[in-house]
Tab-separated table of C-alpha atoms in Angstrom:
chain	number	residue	atom	x	y	z
A	1	MET	CA	137.140	291.831	84.125
A	2	LYS	CA	134.410	292.195	86.697
A	3	ARG	CA	134.900	294.926	89.268
A	4	LEU	CA	134.876	293.886	92.889
A	5	THR	CA	132.200	295.435	95.055
A	6	ALA	CA	132.962	297.256	98.290
A	7	ALA	CA	131.615	294.254	100.193
A	8	VAL	CA	134.075	291.928	98.493
A	9	LEU	CA	136.984	294.243	99.149
A	10	ALA	CA	135.935	294.426	102.782
A	11	LEU	CA	135.909	290.641	102.935
A	12	LEU	CA	139.417	290.504	101.485
A	13	LEU	CA	140.603	292.986	104.079
A	14	MET	CA	139.044	290.923	106.846
A	15	LEU	CA	140.736	287.771	105.573
A	16	SER	CA	144.111	289.469	105.451
A	17	LEU	CA	143.715	290.847	108.969
A	18	CYS	CA	142.682	287.539	110.475
A	19	GLY	CA	145.467	285.676	108.673
A	20	CYS	CA	143.100	283.210	107.010
A	21	GLY	CA	144.770	280.953	104.463
A	22	THR	CA	148.320	281.671	105.612
A	23	ALA	CA	150.901	278.923	105.414
A	24	ASP	CA	151.596	278.870	109.158
A	25	ALA	CA	148.037	278.112	110.260
A	26	PRO	CA	148.034	275.017	112.487
A	27	ALA	CA	145.718	272.070	111.968
A	28	LYS	CA	144.483	269.433	114.355
A	29	THR	CA	144.591	265.669	114.112
A	30	ASP	CA	142.588	263.587	116.587
A	31	GLY	CA	142.098	266.673	118.725
A	32	GLN	CA	145.780	267.518	118.995
A	33	THR	CA	147.688	270.156	117.051
A	34	VAL	CA	150.528	268.629	115.052
A	35	SER	CA	153.504	270.892	114.484
A	36	VAL	CA	155.810	270.352	111.522
A	37	SER	CA	158.324	272.567	109.765
A	38	TRP	CA	158.809	272.773	106.016
A	39	ASP	CA	162.527	272.122	106.455
A	40	GLU	CA	161.784	268.933	108.394
A	41	LEU	CA	159.790	267.293	105.626
A	42	VAL	CA	161.655	264.466	103.887
A	43	PHE	CA	160.339	263.602	100.422
A	44	ASP	CA	161.633	260.082	99.966
A	45	ARG	CA	159.194	258.625	97.447
A	46	THR	CA	158.163	259.655	93.939
A	47	MET	CA	154.986	258.909	91.989
A	48	PRO	CA	155.857	256.464	89.188
A	49	LEU	CA	155.155	258.048	85.795
A	50	ARG	CA	155.560	256.308	82.455
A	51	TYR	CA	154.969	259.081	79.928
A	52	ALA	CA	154.218	262.430	81.608
A	53	GLN	CA	157.167	264.810	81.750
A	54	GLN	CA	155.487	268.066	82.722
A	55	PHE	CA	154.888	267.239	86.395
A	56	THR	CA	156.251	265.212	89.303
A	57	VAL	CA	154.779	264.199	92.653
A	58	GLU	CA	156.925	263.402	95.692
A	59	TYR	CA	155.765	262.073	99.063
A	60	ALA	CA	156.734	262.924	102.639
A	61	GLY	CA	154.917	260.394	104.796
A	62	GLU	CA	151.199	260.026	104.180
A	63	SER	CA	150.189	263.652	104.701
A	64	TYR	CA	152.347	265.670	102.328
A	65	LYS	CA	152.856	265.618	98.567
A	66	ARG	CA	155.139	268.007	96.730
A	67	ILE	CA	153.907	268.686	93.209
A	68	THR	CA	156.231	270.304	90.691
A	69	ILE	CA	154.900	271.489	87.341
A	70	ASN	CA	157.201	272.363	84.455
A	71	ASN	CA	160.206	272.161	86.784
A	72	ASP	CA	159.435	275.553	88.321
A	73	ARG	CA	155.978	275.860	89.931
A	74	VAL	CA	155.884	273.986	93.240
A	75	TYR	CA	152.849	273.067	95.373
A	76	LEU	CA	152.550	271.341	98.726
A	77	LEU	CA	149.418	269.193	98.965
A	78	VAL	CA	148.452	268.821	102.631
A	79	ALA	CA	146.100	266.027	103.669
A	80	GLU	CA	142.850	266.876	105.402
A	81	GLY	CA	143.443	267.212	109.140
A	82	ALA	CA	147.206	267.556	108.777
A	83	ALA	CA	149.017	270.726	109.767
A	84	VAL	CA	150.296	273.172	107.195
A	85	PRO	CA	154.035	273.283	107.874
A	86	ALA	CA	155.535	276.268	109.633
A	87	LYS	CA	158.248	278.355	107.975
A	88	MET	CA	156.955	277.554	104.494
A	89	ASP	CA	159.111	278.483	101.535
A	90	SER	CA	157.398	281.538	100.044
A	91	SER	CA	157.777	280.097	96.536
A	92	VAL	CA	155.659	277.039	97.414
A	93	THR	CA	151.874	277.190	97.046
A	94	VAL	CA	149.936	275.301	99.717
A	95	LEU	CA	146.927	273.198	98.679
A	96	GLN	CA	144.917	272.093	101.714
A	97	GLN	CA	142.579	269.151	101.261
A	98	PRO	CA	139.711	268.723	100.852
A	99	LEU	CA	139.791	270.422	97.460
A	100	ASP	CA	136.099	270.120	96.805
A	101	LYS	CA	135.118	273.515	95.372
A	102	ILE	CA	137.327	273.717	92.316
A	103	TYR	CA	136.953	276.288	89.537
A	104	LEU	CA	137.929	274.352	86.398
A	105	ALA	CA	138.892	276.486	83.414
A	106	ALA	CA	141.191	273.903	81.783
A	107	THR	CA	138.739	271.949	79.624
A	108	SER	CA	141.143	269.063	78.974
A	109	ALA	CA	141.054	268.123	82.670
A	110	MET	CA	137.304	267.543	82.947
A	111	SER	CA	137.336	264.073	81.362
A	112	LEU	CA	140.100	263.005	83.750
A	113	PHE	CA	138.075	264.041	86.805
A	114	ALA	CA	135.085	262.224	85.311
A	115	ALA	CA	137.129	259.070	84.716
A	116	VAL	CA	137.829	258.705	88.459
A	117	ASP	CA	134.298	259.734	89.476
A	118	ALA	CA	135.496	263.013	90.989
A	119	LEU	CA	133.223	265.583	89.370
A	120	ASP	CA	131.770	266.281	92.814
A	121	HIS	CA	135.026	268.113	93.591
A	122	ILE	CA	134.335	270.619	90.795
A	123	ARG	CA	131.885	273.340	91.729
A	124	LEU	CA	132.537	275.968	89.064
A	125	THR	CA	133.715	275.982	85.466
A	126	GLY	CA	134.910	278.474	82.876
A	127	THR	CA	132.919	276.786	80.092
A	128	ARG	CA	129.176	277.020	79.557
A	129	GLU	CA	127.087	273.869	79.268
A	130	SER	CA	126.878	274.273	75.484
A	131	GLY	CA	130.669	274.201	75.268
A	132	TRP	CA	131.112	270.797	76.894
A	133	TYR	CA	131.317	267.575	74.870
A	134	ILE	CA	131.652	265.327	77.909
A	135	ASP	CA	128.306	263.841	78.885
A	136	ALA	CA	129.061	263.687	82.604
A	137	ALA	CA	129.980	267.388	82.650
A	138	VAL	CA	126.818	268.366	80.760
A	139	GLU	CA	124.664	266.333	83.134
A	140	ALA	CA	126.354	267.840	86.188
A	141	MET	CA	125.669	271.345	84.888
A	142	GLN	CA	122.062	270.461	84.113
A	143	ARG	CA	121.650	269.305	87.713
A	144	GLY	CA	123.303	272.467	89.003
A	145	ASP	CA	126.152	270.544	90.629
A	146	ILE	CA	128.627	272.451	88.438
A	147	GLU	CA	127.899	276.045	87.463
A	148	PHE	CA	129.407	278.544	85.063
A	149	ALA	CA	131.480	281.225	86.798
A	150	GLY	CA	132.869	283.196	83.876
A	151	LYS	CA	135.433	282.196	81.281
A	152	TYR	CA	139.113	281.963	82.145
A	153	SER	CA	139.857	285.526	80.997
A	154	GLU	CA	136.925	287.082	82.861
A	155	PRO	CA	135.935	284.999	85.885
A	156	ASP	CA	133.224	286.066	88.273
A	157	TYR	CA	135.428	286.893	91.252
A	158	GLU	CA	132.510	287.439	93.609
A	159	ARG	CA	131.137	284.034	92.672
A	160	LEU	CA	134.490	282.408	93.403
A	161	ILE	CA	134.419	283.956	96.869
A	162	ASP	CA	130.754	283.180	97.548
A	163	GLU	CA	131.290	279.522	96.619
A	164	GLU	CA	134.448	279.379	98.786
A	165	CYS	CA	136.498	278.207	95.822
A	166	ASN	CA	139.652	276.466	97.078
A	167	LEU	CA	141.508	275.859	93.800
A	168	ALA	CA	141.461	277.262	90.263
A	169	ILE	CA	142.737	274.944	87.532
A	170	GLU	CA	143.660	276.932	84.431
A	171	SER	CA	145.063	276.119	81.003
A	172	THR	CA	148.165	277.890	79.730
A	173	MET	CA	145.806	280.417	78.112
A	174	ILE	CA	145.784	282.153	81.504
A	175	TYR	CA	149.284	283.411	80.741
A	176	HIS	CA	147.720	285.648	78.081
A	177	THR	CA	145.801	287.395	80.878
A	178	PRO	CA	148.319	287.413	83.753
A	179	LYS	CA	146.395	290.005	85.751
A	180	VAL	CA	143.481	287.564	86.020
A	181	LYS	CA	145.742	284.893	87.483
A	182	GLU	CA	147.197	287.453	89.884
A	183	MET	CA	143.723	288.602	90.941
A	184	ILE	CA	142.558	285.054	91.693
A	185	GLU	CA	145.650	284.465	93.801
A	186	ASP	CA	145.111	287.786	95.592
A	187	LEU	CA	141.746	286.408	96.670
A	188	GLY	CA	143.606	283.612	98.464
A	189	ILE	CA	142.687	281.013	95.823
A	190	PRO	CA	145.668	278.965	94.593
A	191	VAL	CA	146.033	278.589	90.827
A	192	LEU	CA	147.333	275.423	89.167
A	193	VAL	CA	148.130	275.648	85.456
A	194	ASP	CA	147.542	272.510	83.395
A	195	ARG	CA	150.390	271.809	80.958
A	196	SER	CA	149.157	268.451	79.690
A	197	SER	CA	149.019	269.793	76.128
A	198	TYR	CA	152.808	270.135	76.248
A	199	GLU	CA	153.348	266.416	76.749
A	200	GLN	CA	155.164	264.773	73.848
A	201	HIS	CA	153.397	261.425	74.111
A	202	PRO	CA	149.585	261.159	73.915
A	203	LEU	CA	149.546	259.028	77.051
A	204	GLY	CA	151.473	261.798	78.778
A	205	ARG	CA	148.291	263.873	78.573
A	206	THR	CA	146.234	261.011	79.961
A	207	GLU	CA	148.731	260.438	82.779
A	208	TRP	CA	147.765	263.821	84.218
A	209	ILE	CA	144.874	261.846	85.660
A	210	LYS	CA	147.314	260.775	88.381
A	211	LEU	CA	147.966	264.377	89.371
A	212	TYR	CA	144.302	265.338	89.520
A	213	ALA	CA	143.439	262.143	91.358
A	214	ALA	CA	146.134	262.952	93.940
A	215	LEU	CA	144.422	266.288	94.583
A	216	VAL	CA	141.142	264.595	95.461
A	217	GLY	CA	142.306	261.324	97.027
A	218	LYS	CA	141.553	259.050	94.077
A	219	ASP	CA	145.084	257.756	93.504
A	220	ALA	CA	144.195	254.067	93.246
A	221	GLU	CA	141.357	254.686	90.801
A	222	ALA	CA	143.642	256.787	88.597
A	223	ALA	CA	146.385	254.162	88.524
A	224	GLU	CA	143.901	251.472	87.493
A	225	PHE	CA	142.335	253.643	84.785
A	226	PHE	CA	145.694	254.710	83.376
A	227	ASP	CA	146.962	251.123	83.221
A	228	GLN	CA	143.905	250.218	81.154
A	229	GLN	CA	144.553	253.067	78.710
A	230	ALA	CA	148.262	252.193	78.513
A	231	ALA	CA	147.335	248.614	77.617
A	232	ILE	CA	145.238	249.889	74.707
A	233	ILE	CA	148.128	252.004	73.420
A	234	THR	CA	150.477	249.023	73.710
A	235	GLN	CA	148.166	247.060	71.421
A	236	LEU	CA	148.034	249.949	68.941
A	237	GLU	CA	151.831	250.149	68.827
A	238	GLY	CA	151.701	246.968	66.746
A	239	PHE	CA	150.442	248.888	63.700
A	240	GLU	CA	152.868	248.627	60.790
A	241	ASN	CA	154.129	251.880	59.341
A	242	THR	CA	152.217	252.580	56.148
A	243	GLY	CA	154.705	255.166	54.898
A	244	LYS	CA	151.793	257.554	54.320
A	245	THR	CA	152.040	261.179	55.418
A	246	VAL	CA	149.455	263.054	57.472
A	247	ALA	CA	148.966	266.825	57.845
A	248	PHE	CA	147.011	267.910	60.927
A	249	PHE	CA	145.904	271.562	60.776
A	250	PHE	CA	143.244	274.240	60.752
A	251	VAL	CA	142.880	277.548	58.927
A	252	ASN	CA	143.065	280.662	61.058
A	253	SER	CA	140.744	283.636	60.547
A	254	ASP	CA	143.639	285.573	58.976
A	255	GLY	CA	144.243	282.837	56.406
A	256	SER	CA	147.349	281.401	58.055
A	257	ILE	CA	147.564	277.661	58.713
A	258	VAL	CA	147.983	276.374	62.260
A	259	ILE	CA	149.991	273.158	62.574
A	260	ARG	CA	151.464	271.253	65.515
A	261	LYS	CA	155.145	271.193	66.387
A	262	PRO	CA	156.811	267.857	65.549
A	263	THR	CA	157.553	267.325	69.270
A	264	ASP	CA	153.848	267.566	70.134
A	265	TYR	CA	151.669	264.597	71.083
A	266	ILE	CA	149.639	264.783	67.841
A	267	PRO	CA	152.592	263.753	65.623
A	268	LYS	CA	153.245	260.922	68.087
A	269	MET	CA	149.648	259.744	67.674
A	270	ILE	CA	150.110	259.761	63.903
A	271	GLU	CA	153.291	257.714	64.282
A	272	LEU	CA	151.583	255.188	66.571
A	273	ALA	CA	148.760	254.923	64.030
A	274	GLY	CA	151.228	253.858	61.352
A	275	GLY	CA	151.681	257.170	59.579
A	276	ARG	CA	154.279	259.891	59.274
A	277	TYR	CA	153.679	263.507	60.284
A	278	ALA	CA	154.107	265.721	57.224
A	279	PHE	CA	155.879	268.408	59.266
A	280	GLU	CA	158.201	266.054	61.140
A	281	ASN	CA	161.234	268.114	60.089
A	282	PHE	CA	159.673	271.512	60.754
A	283	VAL	CA	161.976	273.732	62.815
A	284	THR	CA	160.719	276.583	65.009
A	285	ASP	CA	161.923	278.437	68.078
A	286	GLN	CA	158.382	279.028	69.312
A	287	THR	CA	157.483	277.462	72.651
A	288	ASN	CA	153.795	276.945	71.855
A	289	THR	CA	152.648	273.519	70.726
A	290	SER	CA	150.679	275.106	67.864
A	291	VAL	CA	152.473	277.176	65.231
A	292	SER	CA	151.059	279.465	62.540
A	293	VAL	CA	152.605	279.243	59.074
A	294	THR	CA	151.761	280.884	55.768
A	295	MET	CA	149.709	279.027	53.186
A	296	GLU	CA	152.795	278.993	50.970
A	297	THR	CA	154.786	277.166	53.656
A	298	PHE	CA	151.949	274.725	54.303
A	299	TYR	CA	151.474	274.127	50.579
A	300	GLY	CA	155.164	273.410	50.044
A	301	THR	CA	155.160	270.610	52.635
A	302	ALA	CA	151.614	269.217	52.667
A	303	VAL	CA	150.470	269.425	49.050
A	304	ASP	CA	151.504	265.797	48.515
A	305	ALA	CA	150.387	264.522	51.944
A	306	ASP	CA	148.331	261.344	51.723
A	307	VAL	CA	145.856	262.398	54.418
A	308	LEU	CA	144.631	265.797	55.612
A	309	ILE	CA	143.024	266.050	59.063
A	310	TYR	CA	141.228	269.300	59.870
A	311	ASN	CA	141.414	270.161	63.559
A	312	ALA	CA	137.878	271.169	64.474
A	313	SER	CA	138.527	270.987	68.203
A	314	ILE	CA	139.795	274.570	67.795
A	315	ASP	CA	137.987	275.806	64.690
A	316	ALA	CA	134.450	275.026	63.505
A	317	PRO	CA	134.092	271.646	61.764
A	318	ILE	CA	134.021	271.480	57.981
A	319	SER	CA	131.562	269.115	56.328
A	320	SER	CA	132.466	269.481	52.653
A	321	ILE	CA	135.462	270.045	50.399
A	322	ASN	CA	133.770	273.232	49.214
A	323	GLU	CA	134.013	274.617	52.748
A	324	LEU	CA	137.736	273.852	52.753
A	325	LEU	CA	138.197	275.476	49.332
A	326	ALA	CA	136.316	278.532	50.566
A	327	LYS	CA	139.083	278.990	53.144
A	328	ASP	CA	141.738	278.854	50.399
A	329	ALA	CA	141.340	277.796	46.762
A	330	LEU	CA	144.868	276.345	46.772
A	331	PHE	CA	143.572	273.302	48.646
A	332	ALA	CA	142.250	272.064	45.279
A	333	ASP	CA	145.838	271.181	44.356
A	334	PHE	CA	146.371	268.922	47.367
A	335	LYS	CA	146.741	265.202	46.706
A	336	ALA	CA	144.497	264.267	49.670
A	337	VAL	CA	141.733	266.546	48.380
A	338	GLN	CA	141.905	265.047	44.903
A	339	GLU	CA	141.908	261.474	46.254
A	340	GLY	CA	139.176	262.010	48.848
A	341	ASN	CA	141.347	261.558	51.933
A	342	VAL	CA	140.316	264.641	53.908
A	343	TRP	CA	139.026	264.133	57.443
A	344	CYS	CA	137.744	266.345	60.226
A	345	THR	CA	137.972	265.844	63.985
A	346	GLY	CA	134.916	266.186	66.180
A	347	LYS	CA	134.624	269.074	68.635
A	348	SER	CA	135.061	266.616	71.507
A	349	PHE	CA	138.595	265.587	70.520
A	350	TYR	CA	140.572	268.008	72.695
A	351	GLN	CA	138.369	267.451	75.747
A	352	ALA	CA	138.560	263.640	75.506
A	353	THR	CA	141.939	263.376	77.237
A	354	ASP	CA	140.966	260.031	78.744
A	355	ILE	CA	140.529	258.047	75.498
A	356	VAL	CA	143.429	259.015	73.238
A	357	GLY	CA	143.634	255.439	71.976
A	358	GLU	CA	140.406	255.960	70.042
A	359	MET	CA	141.932	258.800	68.043
A	360	ILE	CA	145.012	256.743	67.214
A	361	ARG	CA	142.759	253.960	65.977
A	362	ASP	CA	140.772	256.459	63.871
A	363	ILE	CA	143.932	257.755	62.189
A	364	HIS	CA	144.996	254.179	61.476
A	365	LEU	CA	141.639	253.474	59.854
A	366	ALA	CA	141.974	256.627	57.732
A	367	LEU	CA	145.424	255.491	56.602
A	368	THR	CA	144.364	251.950	55.766
A	369	GLY	CA	140.866	252.454	54.378
A	370	GLY	CA	139.130	250.973	57.398
A	371	ALA	CA	135.447	251.226	58.191
A	372	GLU	CA	134.320	254.784	58.912
A	373	SER	CA	131.566	253.409	61.132
A	374	ASP	CA	134.240	252.265	63.585
A	375	MET	CA	135.616	255.774	64.052
A	376	THR	CA	135.053	257.827	67.202
A	377	PHE	CA	136.518	261.250	66.401
A	378	LEU	CA	137.055	261.463	62.630
A	379	THR	CA	134.527	261.983	59.847
A	380	ARG	CA	135.312	262.071	56.131
A	381	VAL	CA	135.013	265.418	54.371
A	382	SER	CA	133.563	264.859	50.904
């Protein structure tokens, strides 16, 4: 963690003394101050969501949106020029538009901002240019429109202040470094934690585009884009079930195998593709979407799986069966290895939240012997 200089600490003190960023600060509309109390706001409309379950958006008039994430973290999005309500509930985080200097550490959100042409709202990122697999993000960093400001666990606090960052969007990894989250908030920068990876339907992840679009005033564009993606998924739902089983995994550095919980969106993608998740009956009390199991446990369930898919969005890709066997010689016993049905995702898979339909199609092609040239994310490991 970078240490704050005396100048930065002095700036923080000045902000606290002047009351900058407090919830009771009035705003002006058409030259006149508009006064409103938090208790007076009536949220009488709700954003229609088809698949997402990890967030809700409610509306009070045209100037206020209440965002709830995971049923516990609440934000009030205030339109540009509207007044921040007086007597704010201390548990509610105020987001004042325009939100145009965002620090984006949640990589899965970048493609959603790009899909609604809103990358100009992102000023800083927690991923270097070499770590992005989204062309628009790479190009923006090459132009200098988006710049690296330290990874999520060690952000450049002074840079966040210098760039007047007005929102930090983090993945749930931030909970592993809670002091970092606390420090960012102490700087007066609100933190929003993306939980799209906890959605149980693949389109639930994509539907987070509606939340991010709401932050930057791109609601109509998001609705249109999402409807297009939903139409693709509807077409894919016509795939007949092949009865074949699929194991989706990667090998950890300690030799354990990391799989996805059966309630995760990956098993749902496999189901939509016409397959059956090998660990559909796996029981765990862990809250994470990814679960580590021993090789013995993995072997007992997946040795007869028809298809193995190596998750290279987390680990490095494998290009040969020998590389897989080098991780554990027991893979030689697996049916999919012996029959040549081992596949590997590309590094871009996790970041490509906007085109989940392509991955479902790829899995279907792997199950049915379709043309590899038509695949977007999967490559055969031979």
